[in-house]
Short mmCIF file of C-alpha atoms in Angstrom, two decimals:
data_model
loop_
_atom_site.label_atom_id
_atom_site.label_comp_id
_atom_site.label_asym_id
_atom_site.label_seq_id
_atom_site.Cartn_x
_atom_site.Cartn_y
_atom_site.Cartn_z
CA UNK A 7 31.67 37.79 -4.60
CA UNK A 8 33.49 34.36 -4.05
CA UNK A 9 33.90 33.83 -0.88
CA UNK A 10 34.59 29.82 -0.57
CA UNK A 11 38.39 30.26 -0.33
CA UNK A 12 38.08 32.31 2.88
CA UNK A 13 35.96 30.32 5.10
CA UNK A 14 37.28 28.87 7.98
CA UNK A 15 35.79 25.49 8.82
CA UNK A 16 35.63 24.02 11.91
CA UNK A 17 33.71 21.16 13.60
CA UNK A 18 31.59 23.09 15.08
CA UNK A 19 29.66 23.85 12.16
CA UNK A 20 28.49 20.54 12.45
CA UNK A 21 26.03 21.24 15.65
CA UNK A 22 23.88 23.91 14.17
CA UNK A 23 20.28 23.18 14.61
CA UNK A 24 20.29 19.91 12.87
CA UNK A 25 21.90 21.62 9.89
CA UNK A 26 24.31 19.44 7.64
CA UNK A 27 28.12 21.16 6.79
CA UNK A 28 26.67 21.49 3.40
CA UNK A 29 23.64 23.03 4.77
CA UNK A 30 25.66 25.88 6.86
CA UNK A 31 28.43 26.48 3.95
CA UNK A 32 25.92 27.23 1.47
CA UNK A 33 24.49 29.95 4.09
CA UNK A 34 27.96 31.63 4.26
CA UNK A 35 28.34 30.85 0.49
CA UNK A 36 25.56 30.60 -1.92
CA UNK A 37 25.48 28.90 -4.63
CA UNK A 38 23.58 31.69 -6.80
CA UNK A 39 26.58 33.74 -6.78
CA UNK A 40 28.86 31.33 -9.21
CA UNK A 41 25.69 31.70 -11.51
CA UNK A 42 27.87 32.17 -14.94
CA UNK A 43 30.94 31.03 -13.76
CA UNK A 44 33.32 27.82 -14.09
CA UNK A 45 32.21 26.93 -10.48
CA UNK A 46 28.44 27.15 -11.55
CA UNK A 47 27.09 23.48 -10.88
CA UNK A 48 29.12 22.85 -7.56
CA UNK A 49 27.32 23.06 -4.24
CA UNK A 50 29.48 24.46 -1.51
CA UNK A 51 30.75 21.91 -0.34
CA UNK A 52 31.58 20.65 -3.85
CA UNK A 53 33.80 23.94 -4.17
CA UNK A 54 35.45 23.76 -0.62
CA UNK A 55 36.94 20.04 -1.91
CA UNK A 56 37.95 21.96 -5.21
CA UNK A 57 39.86 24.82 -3.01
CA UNK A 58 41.54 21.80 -1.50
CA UNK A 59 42.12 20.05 -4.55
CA UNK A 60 40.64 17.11 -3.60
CA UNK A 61 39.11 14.62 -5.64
CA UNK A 62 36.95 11.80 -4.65
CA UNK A 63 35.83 10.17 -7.47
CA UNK A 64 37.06 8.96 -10.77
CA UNK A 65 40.61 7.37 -12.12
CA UNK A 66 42.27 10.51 -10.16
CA UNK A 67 41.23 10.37 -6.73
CA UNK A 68 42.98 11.14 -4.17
CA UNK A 69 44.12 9.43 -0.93
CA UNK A 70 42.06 9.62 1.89
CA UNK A 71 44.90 11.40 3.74
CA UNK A 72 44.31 14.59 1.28
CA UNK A 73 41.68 15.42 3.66
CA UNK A 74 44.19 15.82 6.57
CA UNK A 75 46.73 17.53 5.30
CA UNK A 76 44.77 21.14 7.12
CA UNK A 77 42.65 21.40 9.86
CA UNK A 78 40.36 22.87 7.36
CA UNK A 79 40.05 20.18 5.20
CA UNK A 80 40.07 17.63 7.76
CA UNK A 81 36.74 19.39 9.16
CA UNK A 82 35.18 18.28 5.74
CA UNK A 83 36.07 14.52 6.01
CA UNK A 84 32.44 13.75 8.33
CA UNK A 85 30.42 15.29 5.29
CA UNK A 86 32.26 13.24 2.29
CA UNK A 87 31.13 10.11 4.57
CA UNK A 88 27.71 11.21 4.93
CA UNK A 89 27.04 12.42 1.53
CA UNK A 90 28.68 8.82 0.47
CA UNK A 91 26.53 7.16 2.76
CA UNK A 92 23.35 9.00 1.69
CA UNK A 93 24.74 8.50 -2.12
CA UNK A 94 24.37 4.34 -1.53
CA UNK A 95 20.86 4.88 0.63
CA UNK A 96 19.45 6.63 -3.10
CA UNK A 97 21.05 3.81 -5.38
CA UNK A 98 19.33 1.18 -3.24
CA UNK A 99 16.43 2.60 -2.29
CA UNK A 100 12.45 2.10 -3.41
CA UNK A 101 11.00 3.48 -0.67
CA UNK A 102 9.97 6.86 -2.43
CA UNK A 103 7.65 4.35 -5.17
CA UNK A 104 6.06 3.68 -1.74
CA UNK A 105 5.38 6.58 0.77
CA UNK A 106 3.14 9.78 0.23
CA UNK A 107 5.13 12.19 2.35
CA UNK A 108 8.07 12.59 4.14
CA UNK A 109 7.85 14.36 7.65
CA UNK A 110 11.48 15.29 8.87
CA UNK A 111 11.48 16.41 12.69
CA UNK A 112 13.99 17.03 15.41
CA UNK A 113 12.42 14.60 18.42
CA UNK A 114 12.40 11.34 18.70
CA UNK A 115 8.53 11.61 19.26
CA UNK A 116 5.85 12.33 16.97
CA UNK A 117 2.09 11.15 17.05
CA UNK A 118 0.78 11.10 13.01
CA UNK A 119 -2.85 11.70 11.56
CA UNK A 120 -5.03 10.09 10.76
CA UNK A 121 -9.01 9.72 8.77
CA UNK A 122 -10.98 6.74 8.66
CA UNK A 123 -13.54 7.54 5.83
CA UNK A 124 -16.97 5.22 5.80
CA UNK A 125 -18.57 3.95 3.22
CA UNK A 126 -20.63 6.87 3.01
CA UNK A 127 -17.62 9.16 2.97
CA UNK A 128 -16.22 7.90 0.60
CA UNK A 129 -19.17 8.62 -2.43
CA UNK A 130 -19.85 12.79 -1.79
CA UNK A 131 -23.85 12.83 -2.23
CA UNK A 132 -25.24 16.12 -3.23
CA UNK A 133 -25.84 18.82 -0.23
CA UNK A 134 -29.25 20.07 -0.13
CA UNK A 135 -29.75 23.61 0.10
CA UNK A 136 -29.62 24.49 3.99
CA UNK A 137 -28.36 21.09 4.86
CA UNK A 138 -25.26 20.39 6.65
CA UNK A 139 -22.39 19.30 4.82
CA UNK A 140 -20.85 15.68 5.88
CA UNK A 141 -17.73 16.17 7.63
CA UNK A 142 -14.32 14.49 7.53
CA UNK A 143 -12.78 13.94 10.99
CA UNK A 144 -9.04 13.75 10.84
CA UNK A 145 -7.39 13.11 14.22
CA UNK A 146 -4.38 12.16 15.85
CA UNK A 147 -3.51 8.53 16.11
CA UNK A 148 -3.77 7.27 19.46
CA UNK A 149 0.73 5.86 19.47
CA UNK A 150 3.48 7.57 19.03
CA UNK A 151 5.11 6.67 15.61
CA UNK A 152 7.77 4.13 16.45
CA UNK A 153 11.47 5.42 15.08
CA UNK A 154 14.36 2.68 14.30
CA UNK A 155 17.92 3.80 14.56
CA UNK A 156 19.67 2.02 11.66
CA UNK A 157 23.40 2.11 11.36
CA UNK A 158 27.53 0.91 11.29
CA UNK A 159 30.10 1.28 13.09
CA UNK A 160 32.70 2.61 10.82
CA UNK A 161 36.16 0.56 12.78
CA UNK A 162 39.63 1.30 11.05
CA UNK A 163 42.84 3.90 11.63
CA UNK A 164 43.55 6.80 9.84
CA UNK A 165 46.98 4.57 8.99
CA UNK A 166 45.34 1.60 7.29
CA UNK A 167 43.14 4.06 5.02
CA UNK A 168 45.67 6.80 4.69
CA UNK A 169 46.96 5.35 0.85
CA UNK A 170 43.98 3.92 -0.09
CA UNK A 171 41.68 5.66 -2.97
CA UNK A 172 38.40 8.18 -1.78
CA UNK A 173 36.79 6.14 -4.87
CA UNK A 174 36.93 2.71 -3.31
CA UNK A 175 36.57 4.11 -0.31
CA UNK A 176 33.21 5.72 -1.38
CA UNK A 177 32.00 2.19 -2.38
CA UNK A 178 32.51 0.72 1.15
CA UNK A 179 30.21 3.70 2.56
CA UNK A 180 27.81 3.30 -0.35
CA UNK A 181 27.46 0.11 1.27
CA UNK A 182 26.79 0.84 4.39
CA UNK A 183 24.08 3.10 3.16
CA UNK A 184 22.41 0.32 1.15
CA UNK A 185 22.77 -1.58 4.21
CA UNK A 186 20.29 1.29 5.94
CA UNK A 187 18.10 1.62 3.54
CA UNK A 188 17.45 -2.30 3.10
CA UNK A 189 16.58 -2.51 6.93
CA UNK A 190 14.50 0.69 6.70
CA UNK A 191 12.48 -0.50 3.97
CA UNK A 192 11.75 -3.76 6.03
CA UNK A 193 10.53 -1.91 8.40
CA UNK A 194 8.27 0.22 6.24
CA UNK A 195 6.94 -3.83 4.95
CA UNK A 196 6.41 -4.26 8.63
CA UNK A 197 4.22 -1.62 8.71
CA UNK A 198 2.32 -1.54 5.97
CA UNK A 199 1.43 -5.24 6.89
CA UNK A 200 1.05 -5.09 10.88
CA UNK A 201 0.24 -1.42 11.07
CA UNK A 202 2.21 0.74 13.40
CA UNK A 203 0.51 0.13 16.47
CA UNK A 204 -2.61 1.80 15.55
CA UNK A 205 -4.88 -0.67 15.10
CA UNK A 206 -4.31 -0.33 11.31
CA UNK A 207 -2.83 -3.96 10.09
CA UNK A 208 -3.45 -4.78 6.45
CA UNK A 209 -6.43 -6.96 5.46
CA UNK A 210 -5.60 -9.83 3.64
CA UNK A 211 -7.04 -11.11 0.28
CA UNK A 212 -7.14 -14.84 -0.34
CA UNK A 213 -6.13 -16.34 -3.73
CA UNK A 214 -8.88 -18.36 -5.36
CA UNK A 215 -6.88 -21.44 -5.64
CA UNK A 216 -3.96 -22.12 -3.13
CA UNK A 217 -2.84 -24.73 -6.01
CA UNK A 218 -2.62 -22.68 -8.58
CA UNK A 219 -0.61 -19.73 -7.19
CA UNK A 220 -1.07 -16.41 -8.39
CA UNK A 221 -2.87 -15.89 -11.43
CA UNK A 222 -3.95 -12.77 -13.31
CA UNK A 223 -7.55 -13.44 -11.64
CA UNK A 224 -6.33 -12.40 -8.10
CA UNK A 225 -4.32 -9.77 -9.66
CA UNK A 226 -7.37 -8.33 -10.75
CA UNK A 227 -8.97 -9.59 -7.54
CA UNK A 228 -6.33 -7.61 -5.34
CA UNK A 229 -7.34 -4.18 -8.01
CA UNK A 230 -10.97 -4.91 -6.99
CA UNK A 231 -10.50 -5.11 -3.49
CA UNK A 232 -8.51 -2.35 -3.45
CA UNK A 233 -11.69 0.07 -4.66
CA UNK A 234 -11.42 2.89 -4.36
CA UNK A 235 -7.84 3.36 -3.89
CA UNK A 236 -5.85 2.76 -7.18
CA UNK A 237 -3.51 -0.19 -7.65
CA UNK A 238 -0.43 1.64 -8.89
CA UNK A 239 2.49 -0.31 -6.85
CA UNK A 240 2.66 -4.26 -6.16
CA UNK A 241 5.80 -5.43 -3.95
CA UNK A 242 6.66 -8.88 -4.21
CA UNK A 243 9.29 -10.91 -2.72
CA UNK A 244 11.84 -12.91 -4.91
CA UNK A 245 9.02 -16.49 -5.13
CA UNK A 246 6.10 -14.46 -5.64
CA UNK A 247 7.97 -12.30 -8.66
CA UNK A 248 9.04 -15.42 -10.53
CA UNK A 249 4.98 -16.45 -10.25
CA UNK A 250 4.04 -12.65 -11.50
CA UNK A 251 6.96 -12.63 -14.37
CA UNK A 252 5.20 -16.16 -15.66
CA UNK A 253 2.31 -15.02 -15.93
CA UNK A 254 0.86 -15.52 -19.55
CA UNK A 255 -0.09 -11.83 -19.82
CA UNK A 256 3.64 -10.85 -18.66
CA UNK A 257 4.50 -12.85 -21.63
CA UNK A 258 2.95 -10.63 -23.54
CA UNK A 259 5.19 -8.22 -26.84
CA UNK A 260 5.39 -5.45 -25.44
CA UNK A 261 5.67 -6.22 -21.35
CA UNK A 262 8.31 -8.16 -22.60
CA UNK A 263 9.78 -5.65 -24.91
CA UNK A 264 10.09 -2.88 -21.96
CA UNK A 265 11.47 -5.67 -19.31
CA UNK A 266 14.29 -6.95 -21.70
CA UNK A 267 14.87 -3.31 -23.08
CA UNK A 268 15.01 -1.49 -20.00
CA UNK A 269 14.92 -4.28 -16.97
CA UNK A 270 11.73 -2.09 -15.71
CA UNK A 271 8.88 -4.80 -14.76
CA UNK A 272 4.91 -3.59 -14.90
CA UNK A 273 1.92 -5.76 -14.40
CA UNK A 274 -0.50 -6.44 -16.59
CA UNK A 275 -2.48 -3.44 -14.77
CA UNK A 276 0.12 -1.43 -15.09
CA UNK A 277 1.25 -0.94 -11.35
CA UNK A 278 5.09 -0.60 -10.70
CA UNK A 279 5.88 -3.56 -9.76
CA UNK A 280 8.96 -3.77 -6.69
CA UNK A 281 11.45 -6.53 -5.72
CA UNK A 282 11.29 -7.01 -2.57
CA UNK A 283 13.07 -9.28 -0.87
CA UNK A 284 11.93 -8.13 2.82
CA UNK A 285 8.44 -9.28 2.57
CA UNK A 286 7.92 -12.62 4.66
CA UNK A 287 5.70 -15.03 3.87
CA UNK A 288 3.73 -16.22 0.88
CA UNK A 289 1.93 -12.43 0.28
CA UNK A 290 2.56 -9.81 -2.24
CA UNK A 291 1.34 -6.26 -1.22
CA UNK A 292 -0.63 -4.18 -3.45
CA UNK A 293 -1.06 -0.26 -2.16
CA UNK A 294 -1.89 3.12 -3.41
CA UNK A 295 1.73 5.00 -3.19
CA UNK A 296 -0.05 8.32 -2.92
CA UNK A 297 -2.02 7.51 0.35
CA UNK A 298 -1.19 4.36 1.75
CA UNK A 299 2.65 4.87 4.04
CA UNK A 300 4.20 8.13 5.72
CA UNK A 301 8.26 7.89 6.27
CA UNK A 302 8.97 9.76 9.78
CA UNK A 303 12.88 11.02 9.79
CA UNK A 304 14.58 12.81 13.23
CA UNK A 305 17.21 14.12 10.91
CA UNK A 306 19.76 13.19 7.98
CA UNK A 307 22.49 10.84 8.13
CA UNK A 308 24.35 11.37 11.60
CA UNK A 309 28.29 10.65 11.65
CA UNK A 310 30.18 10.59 14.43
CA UNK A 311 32.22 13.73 13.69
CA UNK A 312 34.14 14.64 16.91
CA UNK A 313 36.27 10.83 15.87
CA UNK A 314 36.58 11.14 12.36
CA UNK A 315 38.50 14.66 12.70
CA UNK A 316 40.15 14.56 16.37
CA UNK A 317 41.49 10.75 15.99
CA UNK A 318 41.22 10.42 12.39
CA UNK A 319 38.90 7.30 12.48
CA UNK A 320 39.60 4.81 14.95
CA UNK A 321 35.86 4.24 15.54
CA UNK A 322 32.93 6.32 14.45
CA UNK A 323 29.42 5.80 14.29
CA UNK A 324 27.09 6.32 10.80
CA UNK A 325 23.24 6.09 11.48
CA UNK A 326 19.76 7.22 10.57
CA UNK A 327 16.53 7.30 12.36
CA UNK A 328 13.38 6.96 11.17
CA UNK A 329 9.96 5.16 11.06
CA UNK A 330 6.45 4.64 9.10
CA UNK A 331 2.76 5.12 10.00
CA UNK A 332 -0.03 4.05 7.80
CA UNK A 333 -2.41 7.39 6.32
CA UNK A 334 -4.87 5.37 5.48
CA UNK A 335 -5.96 1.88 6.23
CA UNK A 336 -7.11 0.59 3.48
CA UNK A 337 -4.76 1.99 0.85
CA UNK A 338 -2.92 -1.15 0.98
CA UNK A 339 -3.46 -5.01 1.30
CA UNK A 340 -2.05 -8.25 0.87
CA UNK A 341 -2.32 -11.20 -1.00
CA UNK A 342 -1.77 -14.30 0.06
CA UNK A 343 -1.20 -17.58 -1.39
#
């Protein structure tokens, strides 16, 4: 049956075990029962803005004060800005091309894993009958993982907002979540090159002539090194990708054809290749996404709730926390030049 129309939301909903609004309407209100329906498509909180007649987006969006006109729909006003927020975070972000997993907990501590494979356990040699089978040791790394609260201060009165559009408004917030992500993803470069405390910092791989630059030689250098991790992701900062993109070999049809078509850059070994403009330093970093970087998040986008509904604005706080640890060593290095 639908039910959205008869919930009554309140800001308490909003401090249940780390659970977003979104999160607790869709418990009261699942989704699976507009299955068939004109509502089918529309998350739960989707519908409670349509029971409100509220529209955030496109040439007829409403005010920001539709939100306050009930004490209802005023409760939903913390979970637009987070869901905006989060919306500009995924427009700006590349750090899924470079972590392996995604571990969300609800401390601020947490102490990752960790296997440092030899030589020797790295090629499997056949078992003899009766003999002991090599072992793998995984353990726990020795720090904790260390966790960066990123985040605005969102400063205005309900007053100075109360005519002006939830669309533009959504593009100031998709700001500030582009904002987050840009720091988070320097610190996951910090990471990947200094380690996270671990004893873990990249090695470095020379270029064979400081001169020259980078040339397809220490591309293919970099691949070799990399053995026997695969090269599938090369971030570069803004110098370095105007040395990759001249390459003779990035000159080539159809590299060409699929950067001009599409604006989508690969190398000439076919790794994604990732502007980024946090990387210090003359290096470019070439890792194994699948292995090489684990994101650490103590829970979803945070906004200051109790201020946004009580005092309609004034001053509330929009943050994230999170960190990275290296899986495995040598799933990523650097080249320098």
């Amino acid at each position: 049956m639908a039910n959205f129309e008869n919930i009554t939301i309140e800001k308490g909903m909003y401090q249940l075990n780390g659970k977003s609004l979104t999160d607790t309407l869709e418990s009261l209100d699942p989704s699976e029962n507009y299955r068939g329906t004109e509502l089918e498509g529309l998350d739960a909180f989707g519908r409670q803005l349509k029971r409100f007649d509220i529209h955030v987006s496109g040439a007829g969006s409403d005010c920001v004060e539709k939100f306050f006109q009930t004490s209802n729909s005023a409760a939903l006003f913390p979970e637009y800005v987070s869901r905006a927020v989060k919306q500009g975070m995924e427009q700006a972000d590349i750090i899924p091309d470079i972590v392996a997993s995604v571990t969300n907990i609800d401390g601020m501590d947490y102490r990752s894993i960790a296997s440092v494979p030899s030589e020797e356990d790295k090629t499997l040699v056949v078992v003899a009958e009766g003999a002991q089978i090599p072992q793998t040791v995984v353990k726990t790394q020795e720090n904790l993982v260390k966790l960066h609260k990123r985040g605005r201060m969102l400063v205005s009165s309900y007053e100075a907002l109360r005519f002006q559009r939830l669309d533009l408004f959504t593009v100031t917030l998709n700001q500030i979540g582009a904002y987050i992500r840009r720091a988070q993803l320097k610190d996951a470069v910090d990471v990947l090159v200094n380690g996270d405390g671990n004893n873990n910092a990249c090695s470095t791989v020379a270029v064979d002539d400081a001169n020259a630059g980078i040339t397809y030689g220490d591309i293919l250098k970099l691949w070799g090194e990399l053995t026997p991790y695969e090269l599938n992701t090369i971030l570069a900062p803004t110098a370095a990708m105007k040395k990759i993109l001249s390459l003779a070999e990035m000159k080539d049809a159809v590299a060409g054809l699929n950067f001009h078509g599409t604006g989508k850059m690969i190398t000439p070994l076919g790794a994604t290749l990732l502007h980024t403009p946090a990387i210090t330093g003359d290096m470019i970093i070439g890792l194994d996404k699948n292995c090489a970087l684990e994101m650490v998040q103590a829970g979803d986008v945070v906004t200051d709730y109790d201020k946004l509904i009580d005092r309609q604005l004034e001053r509330a706080a929009i943050s994230c926390t999170a960190g990275f640890a290296k899986i495995f060593k040598e799933a990523s290095k650097a080249l320098t030049y």
